[in-house]
């Protein structure tokens, strides 16, 4: 089966189009060879396969494949018809009415019915899927059929490859090291009174000792990486409204892991009096009643840390001598609704990260990433002295499409830094503790940021997860400062005393 | 009208209580003079005003004022009856059944009907309010009638004094200073490209310049206050579940200002597929659908910053040589749903604060507060060199009750630091930019923290609001480092370049 679009529609006319019949005939014949193939590979494009005049309309059937899709084709036709019939025949085109809009998509497996607007019916047939859409002129202009096709093709691909699959290519690996310490560092920290579980799931309260370790990691990143490379500190917001995730692309799929934020419907104390009174009398918080009294979610707690930064530059043009823009943020927490069960600090719902962002031309962005890689290598080899490796990771669909990923010369994508956790044993899974991503033009495009010269802007980001660094460092080196590498001990100084209990 | 409780109830007996009539008579007569007045001021206490025996019950009417309230009285009686009838007459007491429970409360004004459980009826009468409760033995044991009375009295007081009224007593004021800079600092910062509005309400994105000013404030607080006074840094959680606010007391009334947090009902991607698909097709986030798919609120975003710390010490006993505990946190944002409209950085929904907490004996806690006051004075006079004052503030009800507040020798309460904002004019309102609170035993009690010696534990907290410091400092000194005090300039160093736009 081939991908096929089929549109049955008519142009509403302001008068009987009969007098213009010859002109329409000529125009449609010409269009089939020019207007409706423009931009398509040779031999492809849309085609008017039937048409006839009515008293107040011009009816037609359009068919296409992937190029010059029928909704584009009908809009192109409208433009030339308005021109051709208006001037000479004084016949206005009042709009396009859709009678049926069918998409036929090849697929190897059956798919569940999509629960989205604009789909009138969806049928699994031999070799593919047939969709009937319910769209009008506005939706066609808005490219709704394209979005539905993309969605469908994503699902077909996901069914084929599995949604989570990732290509993983080792780039560099440090020589194996001896790790005499074999404990789970979280258990060890709890035993030593370095931290305690918080009241919410996947949340920790860090005592003075582990806080000192975190702050030392930060200091190392400032002194060895951010300052020498000229990154400037900013403060990114931590409540993220939908607008930001729509522009960053997260609105496409971040929902399962978000901690959603809802505002009170009003801050009038009278409105909340019954909730407060209920609590005072029962000593139970009436969460069901509260859910009724709060508004719909306006967004969520910080998830990826860099998207809210982009609102600072959205809609702006950067001067040629103002790039690369190199900034970072460490002003608050990130939150992810992780899978349940008890995890240590290597998997948490609430975590702390230094987020590093850079914007520039393609060359600049690649160079910034290289500089970061070099500084990280210095930190992990010479200061933390840990066993680690790095790998280029590419989601399956990118690799599949050959767009990005592993193709020779491609630079867009993420490099993960991973380290072994000796307590997991020799064949235990390594922990991703750090990444560096080159995001291509995704963010500058999504947030509409331009460069004075007109050259394309790219960006990159790198997240330093303090919990992950701690999980790796303490798993490999243990909690006793005596057995920590000299370069780290110099920087951490003396560990503060913890809070003691009887 | 006097406060009066009246309870009509009976003890269910396991057998006909007739054989014990004399014993009951003696016991009730005696109780009216001893058991039911114990702990009450002379001449007060509860009284059995009627009683009689039924076939399977002992009926009685109890009346009381504020002391030995009828529900306490009936529980005391049950205990002695069980003892007296069980041993000698083999008659068991199976429980207490309530026929009616009336509270009559003096009030000058009418009150709205309370919408809380356990209230059967509520009537405004001449001089007061009559409540009929629907409670059983369990609710009486649970002190539900006390909570309802407290709630009612709070509302009566609030109607009398106005809920927001506060006593304000000036403690210290710096001599007036000249302030040549007269601009609104937020406007000036926007003009100079120091910050921009974030995408959410009352939220800012800070560029490199204002971030540098914030970090310099932090550095000053570390070097001049936290380090010399021996405070240790910790990391307090930033998502606050109900359990924490129940223990801290915030659950009594924080609702109008909370940004509520709801988790997804599940992180199963299939469950969220329709939301993601809807977005991909329409480019609109289906917030109504999402609200159906998220759970009830589990709590909110950080509001007061110190309550989540207390989960670290809850249920623990501190060793005598482990106090005072002196800690601070600066690991993330606080969020308050403030009143709408456009405000500058002096009133924001998302802000940054160093929160300082100390725990110790009463004397230690007072001494810690004094040390902080002294260091703050040094910072505001000699480094920031601003015009400021401080005042003891006491909520009206505390002052009214004479419990706390302004009474001679009382130390519990909050000291606010305020500063003038020259752009507001000579009679403009001063801005609270800082506080120091001595909270008495409230938190150690609420979180059940004890001291080895058995002595009472107190605590205090002090919040350094970086936005507020910036609002005050920049309003008085302007944005030009040339006109900043030398001591501050030394510490801020060179301001970084901002991000430039065309």
Coordinates of N, CA and C in Angstrom, one line a residue, chain A residues 262-278 286-297, chain B residues 112 115 242 255-258 260 262 291 296-297 337:
Chain A
X262 N -1.3 23.6 40.0 CA -2.6 24.2 39.8 C -2.7 25.4 40.8
X263 N -3.1 26.5 40.3 CA -3.3 27.6 41.2 C -4.6 27.6 41.9
X264 N -4.8 28.3 43.1 CA -6.1 28.4 43.6 C -7.0 29.1 42.6
X265 N -8.3 28.8 42.6 CA -9.2 29.6 41.7 C -9.3 31.0 42.1
X266 N -9.2 31.3 43.3 CA -9.1 32.7 43.8 C -8.3 32.7 45.1
X267 N -7.8 33.8 45.5 CA -7.1 33.9 46.8 C -8.0 34.6 47.8
X268 N -9.3 34.6 47.6 CA -10.2 35.2 48.5 C -10.3 34.2 49.7
X269 N -10.0 34.7 50.9 CA -10.0 33.8 52.1 C -11.3 33.1 52.4
X270 N -12.4 33.9 52.0 CA -13.7 33.3 52.3 C -13.9 32.0 51.4
X271 N -13.4 32.0 50.2 CA -13.5 30.9 49.3 C -12.9 29.7 49.9
X272 N -11.8 29.9 50.7 CA -11.1 28.8 51.3 C -11.4 28.4 52.7
X273 N -12.4 29.2 53.2 CA -12.7 29.1 54.6 C -13.2 27.6 55.0
X274 N -14.0 27.0 54.1 CA -14.5 25.7 54.4 C -13.4 24.7 54.5
X275 N -12.4 24.9 53.6 CA -11.2 23.9 53.6 C -10.5 24.0 54.9
X276 N -10.2 25.3 55.3 CA -9.4 25.5 56.6 C -10.2 25.0 57.8
X277 N -11.5 25.3 57.8 CA -12.4 24.9 58.9 C -12.5 23.4 59.0
X278 N -12.6 22.7 57.8 CA -12.6 21.3 57.8 C -11.4 20.7 58.4
X286 N -8.8 18.1 53.4 CA -9.8 17.6 52.4 C -9.4 17.7 51.0
X287 N -8.6 16.7 50.5 CA -7.9 16.9 49.2 C -8.9 16.8 48.1
X288 N -10.0 16.1 48.2 CA -10.9 16.0 47.2 C -11.6 17.4 47.0
X289 N -12.0 18.0 48.1 CA -12.6 19.3 48.0 C -11.6 20.3 47.4
X290 N -10.4 20.2 47.8 CA -9.3 21.1 47.3 C -9.2 21.0 45.8
X291 N -9.3 19.7 45.3 CA -9.1 19.5 43.9 C -10.2 20.3 43.1
X292 N -11.4 20.3 43.7 CA -12.5 21.1 43.1 C -12.3 22.6 43.1
X293 N -11.5 23.0 44.1 CA -11.4 24.5 44.3 C -10.1 25.0 43.6
X294 N -9.3 24.2 43.0 CA -8.2 24.7 42.3 C -8.4 24.7 40.8
X295 N -7.7 25.5 40.1 CA -7.9 25.7 38.7 C -7.3 24.5 37.9
X296 N -7.4 24.5 36.6 CA -6.8 23.5 35.8 C -5.3 23.7 35.8
X297 N -4.5 22.7 35.6 CA -3.0 22.9 35.7 C -2.5 23.9 34.7
Chain B
X112 N -21.8 33.5 59.9 CA -22.3 32.5 58.9 C -22.3 31.1 59.4
X115 N -19.4 25.5 57.5 CA -19.5 24.3 56.7 C -18.5 23.3 57.1
X242 N 1.3 17.5 52.4 CA 0.4 17.9 53.5 C 0.9 17.6 54.9
X255 N -4.2 27.9 52.4 CA -4.8 27.6 51.1 C -4.9 28.6 50.1
X256 N -5.2 29.9 50.4 CA -5.4 30.9 49.3 C -4.1 31.2 48.5
X257 N -3.0 30.9 49.1 CA -1.7 31.4 48.5 C -0.8 30.3 47.9
X258 N -1.4 29.0 47.9 CA -0.5 27.9 47.6 C -0.6 27.6 46.0
X260 N -0.6 24.5 44.2 CA -0.8 23.1 44.5 C -0.1 22.2 43.5
X262 N -0.1 18.3 41.9 CA -0.8 17.1 41.7 C 0.1 16.2 40.9
X291 N -6.6 17.8 34.0 CA -7.1 17.9 35.4 C -7.8 16.6 35.8
X296 N -5.4 13.9 43.2 CA -5.7 15.0 44.1 C -4.4 15.6 44.6
X297 N -4.4 16.9 44.9 CA -3.1 17.6 45.3 C -2.5 16.9 46.5
X337 N 1.0 32.3 45.6 CA 0.0 32.9 44.7 C -0.4 34.3 45.2

